[in-house]
C-alpha positions as CSV (number, residue, x, y, z in Angstrom):
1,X,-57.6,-21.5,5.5
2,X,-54.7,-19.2,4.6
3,X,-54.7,-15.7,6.1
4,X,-52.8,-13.1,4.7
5,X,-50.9,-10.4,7.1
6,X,-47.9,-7.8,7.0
7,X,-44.9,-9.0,8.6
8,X,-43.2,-7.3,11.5
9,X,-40.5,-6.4,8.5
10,X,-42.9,-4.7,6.5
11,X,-44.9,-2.8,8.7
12,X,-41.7,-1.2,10.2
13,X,-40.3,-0.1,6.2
14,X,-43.9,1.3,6.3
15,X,-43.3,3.2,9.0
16,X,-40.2,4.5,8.3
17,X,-41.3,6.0,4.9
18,X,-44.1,7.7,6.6
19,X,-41.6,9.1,9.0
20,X,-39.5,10.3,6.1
21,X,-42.0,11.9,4.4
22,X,-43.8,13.7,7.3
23,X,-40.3,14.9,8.4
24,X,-39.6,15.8,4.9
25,X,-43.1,17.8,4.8
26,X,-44.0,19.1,7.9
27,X,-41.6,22.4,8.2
28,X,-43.0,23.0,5.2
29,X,-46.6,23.2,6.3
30,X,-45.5,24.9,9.5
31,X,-43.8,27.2,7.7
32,X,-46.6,28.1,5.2
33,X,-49.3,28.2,8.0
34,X,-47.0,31.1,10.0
35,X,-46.6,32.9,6.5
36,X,-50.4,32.6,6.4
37,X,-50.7,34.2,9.6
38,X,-48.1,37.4,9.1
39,X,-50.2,38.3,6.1
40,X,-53.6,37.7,7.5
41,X,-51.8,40.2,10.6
42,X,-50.8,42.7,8.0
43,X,-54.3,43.0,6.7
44,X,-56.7,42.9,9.3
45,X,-53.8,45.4,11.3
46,X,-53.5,47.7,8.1
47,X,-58.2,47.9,8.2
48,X,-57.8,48.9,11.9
49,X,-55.6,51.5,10.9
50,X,-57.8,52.9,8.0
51,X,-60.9,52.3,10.4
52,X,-59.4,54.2,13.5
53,X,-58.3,57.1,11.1
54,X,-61.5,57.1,9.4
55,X,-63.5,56.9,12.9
56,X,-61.7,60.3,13.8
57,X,-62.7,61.8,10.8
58,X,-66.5,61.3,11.3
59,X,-65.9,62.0,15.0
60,X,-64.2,65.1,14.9
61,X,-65.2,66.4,11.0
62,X,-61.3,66.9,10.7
63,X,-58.7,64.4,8.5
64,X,-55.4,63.4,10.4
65,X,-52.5,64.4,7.8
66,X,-49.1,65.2,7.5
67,X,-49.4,69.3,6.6
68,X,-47.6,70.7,10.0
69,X,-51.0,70.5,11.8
70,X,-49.9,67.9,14.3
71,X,-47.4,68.8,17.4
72,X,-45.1,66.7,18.3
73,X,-46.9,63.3,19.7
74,X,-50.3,64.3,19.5
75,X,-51.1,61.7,16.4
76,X,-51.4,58.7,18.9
77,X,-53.3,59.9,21.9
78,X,-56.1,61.2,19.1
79,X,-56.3,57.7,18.0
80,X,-56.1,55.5,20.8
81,X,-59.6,55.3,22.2
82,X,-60.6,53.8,18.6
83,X,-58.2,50.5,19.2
84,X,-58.7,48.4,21.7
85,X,-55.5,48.8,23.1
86,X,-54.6,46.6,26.7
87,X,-51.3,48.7,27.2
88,X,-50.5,52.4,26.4
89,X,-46.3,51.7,26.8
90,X,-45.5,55.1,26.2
91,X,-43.1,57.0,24.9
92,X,-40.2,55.4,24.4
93,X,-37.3,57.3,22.9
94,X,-34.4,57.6,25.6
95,X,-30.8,59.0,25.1
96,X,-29.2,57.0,28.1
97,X,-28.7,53.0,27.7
98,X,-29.4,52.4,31.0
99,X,-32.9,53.7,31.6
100,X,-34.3,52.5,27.9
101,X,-38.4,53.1,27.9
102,X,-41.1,51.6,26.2
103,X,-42.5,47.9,25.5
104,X,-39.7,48.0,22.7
105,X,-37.2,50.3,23.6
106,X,-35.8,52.5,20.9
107,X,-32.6,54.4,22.3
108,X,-30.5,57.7,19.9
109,X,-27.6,55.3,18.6
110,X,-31.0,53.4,17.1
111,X,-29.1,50.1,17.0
112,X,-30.7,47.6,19.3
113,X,-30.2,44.1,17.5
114,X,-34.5,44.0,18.4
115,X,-35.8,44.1,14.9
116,X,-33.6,43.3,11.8
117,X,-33.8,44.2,8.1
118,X,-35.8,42.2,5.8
119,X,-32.9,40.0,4.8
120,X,-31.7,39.7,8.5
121,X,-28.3,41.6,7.0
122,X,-28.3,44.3,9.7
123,X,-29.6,46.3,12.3
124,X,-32.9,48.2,11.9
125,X,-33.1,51.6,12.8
126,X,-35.7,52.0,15.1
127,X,-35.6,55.4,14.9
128,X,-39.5,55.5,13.8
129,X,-40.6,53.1,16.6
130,X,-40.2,55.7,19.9
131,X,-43.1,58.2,19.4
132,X,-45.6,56.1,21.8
133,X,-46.0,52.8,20.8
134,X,-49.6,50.5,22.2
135,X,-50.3,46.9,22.6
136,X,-53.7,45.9,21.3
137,X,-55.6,42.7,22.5
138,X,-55.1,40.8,19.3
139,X,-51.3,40.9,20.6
140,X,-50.3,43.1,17.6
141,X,-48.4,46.7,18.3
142,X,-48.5,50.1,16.9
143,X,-45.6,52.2,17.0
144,X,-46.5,56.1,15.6
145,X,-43.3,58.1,14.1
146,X,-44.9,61.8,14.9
147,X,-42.0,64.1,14.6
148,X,-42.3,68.0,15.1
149,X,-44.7,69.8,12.8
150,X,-41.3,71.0,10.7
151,X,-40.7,67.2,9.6
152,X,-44.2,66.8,8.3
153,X,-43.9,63.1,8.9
154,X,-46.2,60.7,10.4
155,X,-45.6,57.2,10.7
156,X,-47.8,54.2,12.1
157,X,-45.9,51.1,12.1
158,X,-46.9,47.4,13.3
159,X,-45.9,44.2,14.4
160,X,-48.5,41.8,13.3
161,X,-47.9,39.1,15.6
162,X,-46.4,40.9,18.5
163,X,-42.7,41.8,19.6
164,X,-42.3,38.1,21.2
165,X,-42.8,36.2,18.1
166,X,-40.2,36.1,15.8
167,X,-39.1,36.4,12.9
168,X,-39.1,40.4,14.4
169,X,-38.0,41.6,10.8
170,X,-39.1,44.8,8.7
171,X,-40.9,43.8,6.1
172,X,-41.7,40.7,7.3
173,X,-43.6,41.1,10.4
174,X,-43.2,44.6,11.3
175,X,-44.7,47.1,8.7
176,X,-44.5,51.0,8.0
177,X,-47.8,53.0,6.9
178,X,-47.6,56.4,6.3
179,X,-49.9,59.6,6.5
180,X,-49.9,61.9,4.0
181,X,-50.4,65.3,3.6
182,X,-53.9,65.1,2.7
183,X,-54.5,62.2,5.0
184,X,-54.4,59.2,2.8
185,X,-52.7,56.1,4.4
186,X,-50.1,54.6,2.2
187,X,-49.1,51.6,2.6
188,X,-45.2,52.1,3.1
189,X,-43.2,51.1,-0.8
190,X,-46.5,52.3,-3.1
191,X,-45.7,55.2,-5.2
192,X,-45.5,58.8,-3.4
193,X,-44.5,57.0,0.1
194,X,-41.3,58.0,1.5
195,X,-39.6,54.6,1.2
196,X,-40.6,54.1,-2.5
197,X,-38.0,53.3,-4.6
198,X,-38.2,52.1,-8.9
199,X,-35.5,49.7,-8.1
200,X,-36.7,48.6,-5.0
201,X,-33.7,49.9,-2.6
202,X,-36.1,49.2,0.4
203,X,-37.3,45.9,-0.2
204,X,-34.7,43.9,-1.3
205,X,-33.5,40.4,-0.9
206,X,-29.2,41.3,-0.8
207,X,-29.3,45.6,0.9
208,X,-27.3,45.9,4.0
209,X,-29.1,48.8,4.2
210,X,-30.5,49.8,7.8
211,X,-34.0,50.9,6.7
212,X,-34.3,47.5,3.9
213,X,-37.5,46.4,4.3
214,X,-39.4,49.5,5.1
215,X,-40.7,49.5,1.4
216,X,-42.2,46.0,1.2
217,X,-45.6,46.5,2.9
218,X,-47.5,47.8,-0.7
219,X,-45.6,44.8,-2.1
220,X,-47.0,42.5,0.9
221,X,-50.1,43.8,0.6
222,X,-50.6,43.0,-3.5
223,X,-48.2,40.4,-4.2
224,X,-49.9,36.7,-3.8
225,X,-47.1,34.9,-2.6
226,X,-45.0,37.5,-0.9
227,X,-44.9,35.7,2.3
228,X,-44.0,32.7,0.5
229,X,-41.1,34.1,-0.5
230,X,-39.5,35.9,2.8
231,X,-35.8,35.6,3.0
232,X,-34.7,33.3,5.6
């Protein structure tokens, strides 16, 4: 009785174009799974926000908003005790480079080389990152931008995946929401937000600009394959 088997030969050619194809394959799913993860982080981060704000309002009878109301840093403290934050880190604006505050320290020259623009092309300026910035337990942070009442601006930003994950980029990680002044959170790029733009100057693919990015969470929030599409 004949009986039929691979040789040694074949088996190993088998092998080897198995190898080739997970090798060819594999970054691909690892980068896809990550991209799944930064926008499932942008969402569940962007309903804490709106459930925090929204918790104040039935707590207090009073809407958070950007009308002058607010002194200076008193936006975060009124929210904290509705995150579950595991570290307060702060306020962490400093003028002098060799006592820099904070979990991210944000210093007045602004360029740190920690977060980069969407296309990686420069700097950010992390110039709305120093007002108090928390960690939460799902490793996330918020950074709040809560200038004097004058400025009428308030800012909450967040790194969906925490400041020790790359790829630490606006726009693709880190995200800017923005208060209103009738309290409605806009999701930083939509329409009426201060880094909207028709041409889309703050989310774009070639801007060396130091803000680029700070426009592209309404676009990561409605575009289906936004994360697919990051700039490497």
């Amino acid at each position: 009785m004949e009986i039929k088997a691979f040789t040694l030969a074949e088996v190993l050619i088998t092998l080897g174009i198995i190898g080739i194809v997970a090798a060819m394959t594999l970054p691909v799913l690892i980068t896809s799974n990550k991209n799944k993860q930064l926008e499932t982080g942008l969402k569940r981060s962007y309903s804490l926000i709106q459930q925090a704000l929204e918790m104040y309002q039935a707590e207090t009878g009073e809407r958070l908003k950007a009308d002058g109301s607010l002194a200076h840093l008193e936006l975060a403290p009124k929210l904290k005790k509705y995150f579950k934050v595991v570290k307060d880190c702060g306020y962490a604006y400093s003028t002098d480079p060799e006592n820099l505050k904070g979990c991210v320290p944000a210093r007045s020259d602004s360029s740190t080389g920690l977060y980069k623009t969407f296309n990686g092309k420069a700097d950010m300026n992390m110039w709305f990152l120093d007002d108090i910035q928390y960690i939460l337990n799902d490793g996330s942070i918020l950074f709040f931008e809560n200038s004097n009442a004058s400025l009428t601006r308030l800012y909450i930003s967040v790194d969906v995946n925490g400041f020790g994950q790359r790829p630490n980029r606006l726009g693709q990680d880190l995200f800017i929401f923005q208060l209103d002044k009738n309290g409605k959170l806009l999701p930083m790029g939509v329409k009426n937000s201060d880094y909207y733009d028709v041409n889309d100057r703050y989310c774009s693919v070639t801007s060396s600009y130091n803000m680029n990015g700070a426009g592209c969470t309404y676009k990561a929030l409605i575009e289906k394959d936004y994360f697919n599409k990051l700039p490497k």
